[in-house]
């Protein structure tokens, strides 16, 4: 009997190849052959009205579920009590970009942090063999489910429950490290557990970065490949919340005149700000007719400081606007670089330097730890 998922698998791999996310024959073949649907038997996917729940056990949903499994979309597999997504099978095109950037050779060992559903670990096992793949997940229940799905698909990587920031020292070193949850800074442990000359691919801030580790194993350096936001590490503290007072329309008239740049919502500035001050959250309130040119922006941090700015006025509590304004001034002086022009050099003592265009550029700044 022919496998009804073979067609959709090949179509997805072809789509990712046409889009430029996949390029190497070995990864194209992995996407053609590893069955994603086994890792997402029930999931939420994004539709215009919000999230739609699909369950393969429901005969009326099965065909639609299968089509969604082989579309280029992320599929949420776990939400917490407040409705926030805590695990997902990532968007295949982003997975493909990250796997290609990992630049693996057939005899490389890999550490993945953020096992999630196990689909990415399955792709790695398909490419390298079970013995070369190690994967760490924070949530015991997810790790148990992923172990079963991986076994069903025929893969048996080494699996562990724990905080991925600690890596997996007992099995180190690894030729390649791939992090599939968002992190604010590269943990020094990843550099220390990566083989000199190895590669670390991670989602840092609002972009995917590939760091090439030097021949002594003390620094990793590389550029951002593309914008992409992952779920943040579950081991970190809660994100800042924006106080209700900041949304009150009545405060607008109370603000003071200020220099409020019109491009605070520029995606490249947002990513730049996130790298400089990862603890700051930003909410944009569009102007009349949804215009961004007359938008207002609220910035808030965990210390309780917030500012509402836009259209030449500012209302603030605490010093947060100074940080945002300084970051904007630096970004503007650097020529408003796009995310792909930005790179990082990270040392094994945790020191991060951000640079524009190349590591020896004069446009470089140390990031706060
Ligand atoms: C986007 S999902 C990963 C997708 C996964 N690689 C796959 O193929 O399904 C992010 C995962 O990282 C896990 N995670 C978050 N913080 C973590 C941490 N500090 N250490 C290890 N895993 C973590 C989450 O529980 C979640 O399962």
CSV table of C-alpha atoms and ligand atoms in Angstrom, one decimal:
chain,number,residue,atom,x,y,z
A,1,UNK,CA,0.0,0.0,0.0
A,2,UNK,CA,1.4,3.5,-0.8
A,3,UNK,CA,2.0,5.8,2.1
A,4,UNK,CA,-0.5,8.7,1.8
A,5,UNK,CA,2.0,11.1,3.6
A,6,UNK,CA,4.8,10.5,1.0
A,7,UNK,CA,3.3,13.0,-1.4
A,8,UNK,CA,2.8,15.8,1.1
A,9,UNK,CA,6.3,15.3,2.5
A,10,UNK,CA,7.9,15.6,-0.9
A,11,UNK,CA,5.7,18.7,-1.7
A,12,UNK,CA,6.8,20.4,1.5
A,13,UNK,CA,10.5,19.7,0.8
A,14,UNK,CA,10.0,21.0,-2.7
A,15,UNK,CA,8.4,24.2,-1.4
A,16,UNK,CA,11.2,24.8,1.1
A,17,UNK,CA,13.7,24.2,-1.6
A,18,UNK,CA,12.0,26.7,-4.0
A,19,UNK,CA,11.8,29.2,-1.2
A,20,UNK,CA,15.6,28.9,-0.7
A,21,UNK,CA,15.3,27.5,2.9
A,22,UNK,CA,16.6,24.1,1.8
A,23,UNK,CA,19.5,23.6,-0.6
A,24,UNK,CA,21.6,20.6,0.3
A,25,UNK,CA,20.5,17.2,-1.1
A,26,UNK,CA,20.9,15.5,2.3
A,27,UNK,CA,18.6,17.9,4.1
A,28,UNK,CA,16.1,17.8,1.2
A,29,UNK,CA,16.0,14.1,1.5
A,30,UNK,CA,15.6,14.2,5.3
A,31,UNK,CA,12.5,16.5,4.9
A,32,UNK,CA,11.1,14.2,2.2
A,33,UNK,CA,11.4,11.2,4.4
A,34,UNK,CA,10.9,12.0,8.1
A,35,UNK,CA,7.2,12.0,8.9
A,36,UNK,CA,6.3,15.3,10.7
A,37,UNK,CA,2.7,14.1,11.3
A,38,UNK,CA,3.9,11.5,13.9
A,39,UNK,CA,5.2,14.3,16.1
A,40,UNK,CA,2.0,16.4,16.1
A,41,UNK,CA,-0.9,14.1,16.5
A,42,UNK,CA,-2.9,17.0,18.0
A,43,UNK,CA,-2.0,20.6,17.7
A,44,UNK,CA,-3.1,24.2,17.3
A,45,UNK,CA,-2.4,26.1,14.2
A,46,UNK,CA,-2.9,29.8,13.5
A,47,UNK,CA,-5.9,31.0,11.4
A,48,UNK,CA,-7.2,34.5,10.9
A,49,UNK,CA,-9.6,34.2,13.9
A,50,UNK,CA,-6.9,32.8,16.3
A,51,UNK,CA,-5.8,29.3,17.0
A,52,UNK,CA,-7.6,26.3,15.6
A,53,UNK,CA,-7.3,22.9,17.4
A,54,UNK,CA,-6.9,19.8,15.2
A,55,UNK,CA,-6.9,16.2,16.4
A,56,UNK,CA,-5.8,13.3,14.2
A,57,UNK,CA,-8.2,11.1,16.2
A,58,UNK,CA,-11.2,13.0,14.9
A,59,UNK,CA,-12.1,11.4,11.5
A,60,UNK,CA,-13.7,14.7,10.3
A,61,UNK,CA,-10.5,16.6,10.9
A,62,UNK,CA,-8.0,14.0,9.7
A,63,UNK,CA,-7.5,15.2,6.1
A,64,UNK,CA,-7.2,18.8,7.1
A,65,UNK,CA,-4.9,18.0,10.0
A,66,UNK,CA,-2.6,16.0,7.6
A,67,UNK,CA,-2.5,18.9,5.1
A,68,UNK,CA,-1.6,21.4,8.0
A,69,UNK,CA,1.2,19.0,9.2
A,70,UNK,CA,2.8,19.4,5.8
A,71,UNK,CA,2.3,23.1,5.4
A,72,UNK,CA,5.0,25.6,6.2
A,73,UNK,CA,3.5,26.6,9.6
A,74,UNK,CA,4.5,26.2,13.2
A,75,UNK,CA,2.2,23.9,15.2
A,76,UNK,CA,1.6,24.6,18.8
A,77,UNK,CA,1.5,21.4,20.9
A,78,UNK,CA,1.3,22.8,24.5
A,79,UNK,CA,-0.2,25.8,26.1
A,80,UNK,CA,-0.1,26.9,29.8
A,81,UNK,CA,-3.0,27.8,32.0
A,82,UNK,CA,-3.0,31.4,30.7
A,83,UNK,CA,-3.2,30.2,27.1
A,84,UNK,CA,0.4,31.0,26.2
A,85,UNK,CA,2.1,28.5,23.9
A,86,UNK,CA,4.9,26.7,25.7
A,87,UNK,CA,5.9,24.1,23.0
A,88,UNK,CA,5.5,23.7,19.3
A,89,UNK,CA,6.9,22.1,16.2
A,90,UNK,CA,8.6,25.1,14.7
A,91,UNK,CA,7.9,26.5,11.2
A,92,UNK,CA,9.6,24.1,8.7
A,93,UNK,CA,11.3,26.9,6.7
A,94,UNK,CA,12.9,28.3,9.8
A,95,UNK,CA,14.0,24.7,10.9
A,96,UNK,CA,15.5,24.2,7.4
A,97,UNK,CA,17.4,27.5,7.5
A,98,UNK,CA,18.8,26.6,11.0
A,99,UNK,CA,19.7,23.0,9.9
A,100,UNK,CA,21.4,24.2,6.8
A,101,UNK,CA,23.4,26.8,8.8
A,102,UNK,CA,24.5,24.1,11.2
A,103,UNK,CA,26.7,22.9,8.3
A,104,UNK,CA,26.9,19.3,9.5
A,105,UNK,CA,29.3,16.7,8.3
A,106,UNK,CA,28.2,13.0,8.4
A,107,UNK,CA,30.5,12.2,11.4
A,108,UNK,CA,29.5,15.2,13.5
A,109,UNK,CA,27.9,15.0,16.9
A,110,UNK,CA,25.1,17.4,17.7
A,111,UNK,CA,23.5,18.8,20.8
A,112,UNK,CA,19.9,20.1,20.4
A,113,UNK,CA,18.4,22.1,23.2
A,114,UNK,CA,14.6,22.3,23.1
A,115,UNK,CA,13.5,18.8,22.1
A,116,UNK,CA,9.8,19.8,21.9
A,117,UNK,CA,7.9,17.3,19.7
A,118,UNK,CA,11.1,15.5,18.6
A,119,UNK,CA,10.7,16.3,14.9
A,120,UNK,CA,13.9,18.3,14.6
A,121,UNK,CA,15.8,15.6,16.5
A,122,UNK,CA,14.3,13.0,14.1
A,123,UNK,CA,15.7,15.0,11.1
A,124,UNK,CA,19.1,15.1,12.8
A,125,UNK,CA,19.0,11.4,13.5
A,126,UNK,CA,18.0,10.7,9.9
A,127,UNK,CA,21.0,12.7,8.7
A,128,UNK,CA,23.6,11.6,11.3
A,129,UNK,CA,22.4,8.4,13.0
A,130,UNK,CA,21.0,8.0,16.5
A,131,UNK,CA,24.4,7.8,18.2
A,132,UNK,CA,25.4,11.3,17.2
A,133,UNK,CA,22.3,13.1,18.4
A,134,UNK,CA,21.7,14.4,21.9
A,135,UNK,CA,18.7,16.4,22.9
A,136,UNK,CA,17.6,18.3,26.1
A,137,UNK,CA,14.1,19.3,27.0
A,138,UNK,CA,13.0,21.4,30.0
A,139,UNK,CA,9.6,19.7,30.4
A,140,UNK,CA,9.5,16.1,31.5
A,141,UNK,CA,6.1,15.4,29.9
A,142,UNK,CA,7.2,16.7,26.6
A,143,UNK,CA,10.4,14.7,26.7
A,144,UNK,CA,8.4,11.5,27.4
A,145,UNK,CA,6.0,12.2,24.5
A,146,UNK,CA,8.8,13.0,22.2
A,147,UNK,CA,10.7,9.8,23.1
A,148,UNK,CA,7.6,7.8,22.1
A,149,UNK,CA,7.1,9.7,18.8
A,150,UNK,CA,10.8,9.3,17.9
A,151,UNK,CA,10.7,5.6,18.6
A,152,UNK,CA,7.5,5.3,16.5
A,153,UNK,CA,9.4,7.0,13.6
A,154,UNK,CA,12.4,4.7,14.2
A,155,UNK,CA,14.8,7.1,15.9
A,156,UNK,CA,16.5,6.8,19.3
A,157,UNK,CA,18.7,9.8,20.1
A,158,UNK,CA,20.1,10.4,23.6
A,159,UNK,CA,17.5,12.4,25.5
A,160,UNK,CA,17.6,14.3,28.8
A,161,UNK,CA,15.4,16.5,30.9
A,162,UNK,CA,16.9,19.8,32.1
A,163,UNK,CA,17.7,23.4,31.4
A,164,UNK,CA,19.4,23.6,28.0
A,165,UNK,CA,21.5,26.5,29.1
A,166,UNK,CA,23.6,24.0,31.0
A,167,UNK,CA,24.0,21.9,27.9
A,168,UNK,CA,24.8,18.3,28.6
A,169,UNK,CA,28.4,18.3,30.0
A,170,UNK,CA,28.7,14.5,30.4
A,171,UNK,CA,28.3,13.9,26.7
A,172,UNK,CA,30.4,17.0,25.5
A,173,UNK,CA,32.1,18.1,23.3
A,174,UNK,CA,29.7,18.5,20.4
A,175,UNK,CA,30.7,19.5,16.9
A,176,UNK,CA,27.4,21.4,16.5
A,177,UNK,CA,24.9,22.9,18.9
A,178,UNK,CA,21.4,23.9,17.9
A,179,UNK,CA,19.0,25.8,20.2
A,180,UNK,CA,15.3,25.7,19.2
A,181,UNK,CA,14.0,28.0,22.0
A,182,UNK,CA,14.7,31.7,22.2
A,183,UNK,CA,17.5,32.9,24.4
A,184,UNK,CA,18.5,36.4,25.4
A,185,UNK,CA,22.3,35.7,25.5
A,186,UNK,CA,24.4,32.7,24.4
A,187,UNK,CA,25.2,30.7,27.6
A,188,UNK,CA,29.0,30.4,28.0
A,189,UNK,CA,28.4,26.6,28.5
A,190,UNK,CA,27.5,26.2,24.9
A,191,UNK,CA,30.9,27.6,23.8
A,192,UNK,CA,32.7,25.5,26.3
A,193,UNK,CA,30.9,22.3,25.2
A,194,UNK,CA,31.4,23.0,21.4
A,195,UNK,CA,34.4,21.6,19.7
A,196,UNK,CA,36.9,24.2,18.4
A,197,UNK,CA,35.9,25.0,14.8
A,198,UNK,CA,32.3,24.0,15.6
A,199,UNK,CA,29.1,25.8,14.9
A,200,UNK,CA,26.3,27.0,17.2
A,201,UNK,CA,23.0,28.0,15.7
A,202,UNK,CA,20.5,29.7,18.0
A,203,UNK,CA,17.5,32.0,18.1
A,204,UNK,CA,18.8,35.1,20.0
A,205,UNK,CA,16.5,38.0,20.4
A,206,UNK,CA,14.4,38.3,17.3
A,207,UNK,CA,16.7,36.5,14.9
A,208,UNK,CA,18.5,33.3,14.0
A,209,UNK,CA,22.2,33.4,14.3
A,210,UNK,CA,25.0,31.0,13.3
A,211,UNK,CA,28.2,31.4,15.4
A,212,UNK,CA,31.5,29.8,14.2
A,213,UNK,CA,33.7,28.8,17.1
A,214,UNK,CA,37.4,29.7,16.7
A,215,UNK,CA,40.2,27.1,16.7
A,216,UNK,CA,40.9,27.6,20.4
A,217,UNK,CA,37.2,27.3,21.4
A,218,UNK,CA,37.1,30.6,23.2
A,219,UNK,CA,34.9,32.7,21.0
A,220,UNK,CA,32.0,32.2,18.6
A,221,UNK,CA,31.3,34.8,15.9
A,222,UNK,CA,28.8,35.2,13.1
A,223,UNK,CA,25.9,37.1,11.6
A,224,UNK,CA,22.1,36.9,12.0
A,225,UNK,CA,20.6,34.8,9.1
A,226,UNK,CA,17.1,36.0,9.3
A,227,UNK,CA,14.4,37.3,11.6
A,228,UNK,CA,12.5,34.7,13.6
A,229,UNK,CA,11.0,34.7,17.1
A,230,UNK,CA,10.9,31.5,19.1
A,231,UNK,CA,9.4,30.7,22.5
A,232,UNK,CA,11.6,32.0,25.2
A,233,UNK,CA,13.6,29.8,27.6
A,234,UNK,CA,11.3,28.4,30.2
A,235,UNK,CA,14.1,28.6,32.8
A,236,UNK,CA,14.3,32.4,32.7
A,237,UNK,CA,12.1,34.8,34.6
A,238,UNK,CA,8.7,36.0,33.4
A,239,UNK,CA,8.6,38.7,30.7
A,240,UNK,CA,7.8,42.3,31.7
A,241,UNK,CA,4.1,43.2,31.8
A,242,UNK,CA,2.8,46.5,30.6
A,243,UNK,CA,0.8,48.3,33.4
A,244,UNK,CA,-2.8,49.0,32.6
A,245,UNK,CA,-2.2,52.7,33.2
A,246,UNK,CA,0.0,52.9,30.1
A,247,UNK,CA,-3.1,52.0,27.9
A,248,UNK,CA,-5.3,54.8,29.4
A,249,UNK,CA,-6.1,57.3,26.5
A,250,UNK,CA,-6.4,60.0,29.1
A,251,UNK,CA,-2.6,60.1,29.8
A,252,UNK,CA,-1.8,61.1,26.2
A,253,UNK,CA,-2.6,64.8,26.8
A,254,UNK,CA,-0.5,64.8,30.0
A,255,UNK,CA,2.8,63.9,28.2
A,256,UNK,CA,5.7,66.3,27.7
A,257,UNK,CA,7.1,67.3,24.3
A,258,UNK,CA,10.0,65.0,23.3
A,259,UNK,CA,12.0,63.8,20.3
A,260,UNK,CA,10.0,60.6,19.4
A,261,UNK,CA,11.4,59.1,16.2
A,262,UNK,CA,8.8,57.9,13.7
A,263,UNK,CA,10.4,54.5,13.0
A,264,UNK,CA,10.2,53.0,16.5
A,265,UNK,CA,8.2,50.1,15.0
A,266,UNK,CA,10.7,49.3,12.2
A,267,UNK,CA,11.3,45.6,12.5
A,268,UNK,CA,15.1,46.1,12.3
A,269,UNK,CA,15.1,48.6,15.2
A,270,UNK,CA,12.8,46.3,17.2
A,271,UNK,CA,15.4,43.5,16.8
A,272,UNK,CA,18.3,45.9,17.6
A,273,UNK,CA,16.5,47.1,20.8
A,274,UNK,CA,15.8,43.6,21.8
A,275,UNK,CA,19.5,42.7,21.6
A,276,UNK,CA,20.5,45.7,23.6
A,277,UNK,CA,17.8,45.5,26.2
A,278,UNK,CA,16.1,42.0,26.1
A,279,UNK,CA,14.0,42.8,29.1
A,280,UNK,CA,12.1,45.6,27.4
A,281,UNK,CA,8.7,44.7,25.9
A,282,UNK,CA,7.2,46.9,23.3
A,283,UNK,CA,3.5,47.4,22.4
A,284,UNK,CA,2.5,49.5,19.4
A,285,UNK,CA,-0.9,51.4,19.3
A,286,UNK,CA,-1.6,52.2,15.7
A,287,UNK,CA,-2.7,55.8,14.9
A,288,UNK,CA,-6.0,56.7,13.1
A,289,UNK,CA,-6.8,54.4,10.2
A,290,UNK,CA,-4.2,51.9,11.5
A,291,UNK,CA,-1.4,54.3,10.4
A,292,UNK,CA,2.0,53.5,11.8
A,293,UNK,CA,3.3,57.1,11.1
A,294,UNK,CA,1.0,58.4,13.9
A,295,UNK,CA,1.4,55.3,16.1
A,296,UNK,CA,2.2,55.4,19.8
A,297,UNK,CA,4.5,53.0,21.4
A,298,UNK,CA,4.6,51.7,25.0
A,299,UNK,CA,7.9,50.3,26.4
A,300,UNK,CA,8.0,48.5,29.7
A,301,UNK,CA,10.6,46.6,31.7
A,302,UNK,CA,10.6,44.2,34.6
A,303,UNK,CA,11.7,46.9,37.1
A,304,UNK,CA,8.3,48.6,36.6
A,305,UNK,CA,9.5,51.5,34.4
A,306,UNK,CA,7.4,52.3,31.4
A,307,UNK,CA,7.0,55.0,28.7
A,308,UNK,CA,4.3,55.8,26.2
A,309,UNK,CA,5.7,57.8,23.3
A,310,UNK,CA,4.7,59.0,19.9
A,311,UNK,CA,3.8,62.1,17.9
A,312,UNK,CA,6.3,64.2,19.7
A,313,UNK,CA,5.1,63.5,23.2
A,314,UNK,CA,6.1,61.3,26.0
A,315,UNK,CA,4.6,60.1,29.3
A,316,UNK,CA,6.9,58.0,31.5
A,317,UNK,CA,7.5,56.4,34.8
A,318,UNK,CA,11.2,55.7,35.5
A,319,UNK,CA,14.2,55.9,33.1
A,320,UNK,CA,13.3,53.4,30.4
A,321,UNK,CA,12.9,55.9,27.6
A,322,UNK,CA,16.6,56.9,28.0
A,323,UNK,CA,17.6,53.3,27.2
A,324,UNK,CA,15.2,53.1,24.2
A,325,UNK,CA,16.3,56.5,22.9
A,326,UNK,CA,20.0,55.7,23.3
A,327,UNK,CA,19.5,52.4,21.4
A,328,UNK,CA,17.7,54.2,18.6
A,329,UNK,CA,20.4,56.9,18.3
A,330,UNK,CA,23.1,54.2,18.0
A,331,UNK,CA,21.0,52.3,15.4
A,332,UNK,CA,20.4,55.5,13.4
A,333,UNK,CA,24.1,56.4,13.5
A,334,UNK,CA,25.0,52.9,12.4
A,335,UNK,CA,22.9,53.5,9.2
A,336,UNK,CA,19.8,51.8,10.4
A,337,UNK,CA,21.2,48.3,9.7
A,338,UNK,CA,19.0,45.4,8.8
A,339,UNK,CA,19.0,42.3,11.0
A,340,UNK,CA,21.1,40.4,8.4
A,341,UNK,CA,23.8,43.1,8.6
A,342,UNK,CA,24.2,42.5,12.4
A,343,UNK,CA,26.5,40.0,13.9
A,344,UNK,CA,27.8,39.0,17.3
A,345,UNK,CA,31.1,37.8,18.8
A,346,UNK,CA,30.6,35.9,22.0
A,347,UNK,CA,33.3,34.9,24.4
A,348,UNK,CA,33.3,31.8,26.7
A,349,UNK,CA,33.2,34.2,29.7
A,350,UNK,CA,29.8,35.4,28.5
A,351,UNK,CA,31.0,38.7,27.0
A,352,UNK,CA,28.9,39.6,23.9
A,353,UNK,CA,29.9,42.2,21.3
A,354,UNK,CA,27.4,43.3,18.6
A,355,UNK,CA,28.9,44.6,15.3
A,356,UNK,CA,27.6,45.8,12.0
A,357,UNK,CA,28.7,44.2,8.7
A,358,UNK,CA,31.9,42.5,10.0
A,359,UNK,CA,33.6,41.6,13.3
A,360,UNK,CA,36.4,44.1,12.9
A,361,UNK,CA,34.0,47.0,12.1
A,362,UNK,CA,34.3,50.2,14.1
A,363,UNK,CA,30.6,50.0,14.6
A,364,UNK,CA,30.6,47.7,17.6
A,365,UNK,CA,29.1,47.7,21.0
A,366,UNK,CA,29.4,45.6,24.1
A,367,UNK,CA,26.1,44.2,25.2
A,368,UNK,CA,25.1,44.0,28.9
A,369,UNK,CA,25.5,40.5,30.3
B,1,LIG,C1,9.8,25.7,19.6
B,1,LIG,S1,9.8,24.3,20.7
B,1,LIG,C2,11.1,23.3,20.0
B,1,LIG,C3,10.7,22.6,18.7
B,1,LIG,C4,11.4,21.3,18.6
B,1,LIG,N1,12.8,21.4,18.3
B,1,LIG,C5,10.7,20.4,17.6
B,1,LIG,O1,11.2,20.0,16.7
B,1,LIG,O2,9.5,20.1,17.9
B,1,LIG,C6,10.8,25.0,22.1
B,1,LIG,C7,11.0,23.9,23.1
B,1,LIG,O3,12.0,24.3,24.0
B,1,LIG,C8,11.7,23.9,25.3
B,1,LIG,N2,12.5,24.8,26.2
B,1,LIG,C9,12.2,26.0,26.6
B,1,LIG,N3,13.1,26.5,27.5
B,1,LIG,C10,14.0,25.4,27.6
B,1,LIG,C11,15.2,25.3,28.4
B,1,LIG,N4,15.6,26.3,29.1
B,1,LIG,N5,15.9,24.1,28.3
B,1,LIG,C12,15.4,23.1,27.5
B,1,LIG,N6,14.3,23.2,26.7
B,1,LIG,C13,13.6,24.4,26.8
B,1,LIG,C14,10.2,24.1,25.4
B,1,LIG,O4,9.6,23.3,26.4
B,1,LIG,C15,9.8,23.6,24.0
B,1,LIG,O5,9.4,22.3,24.0
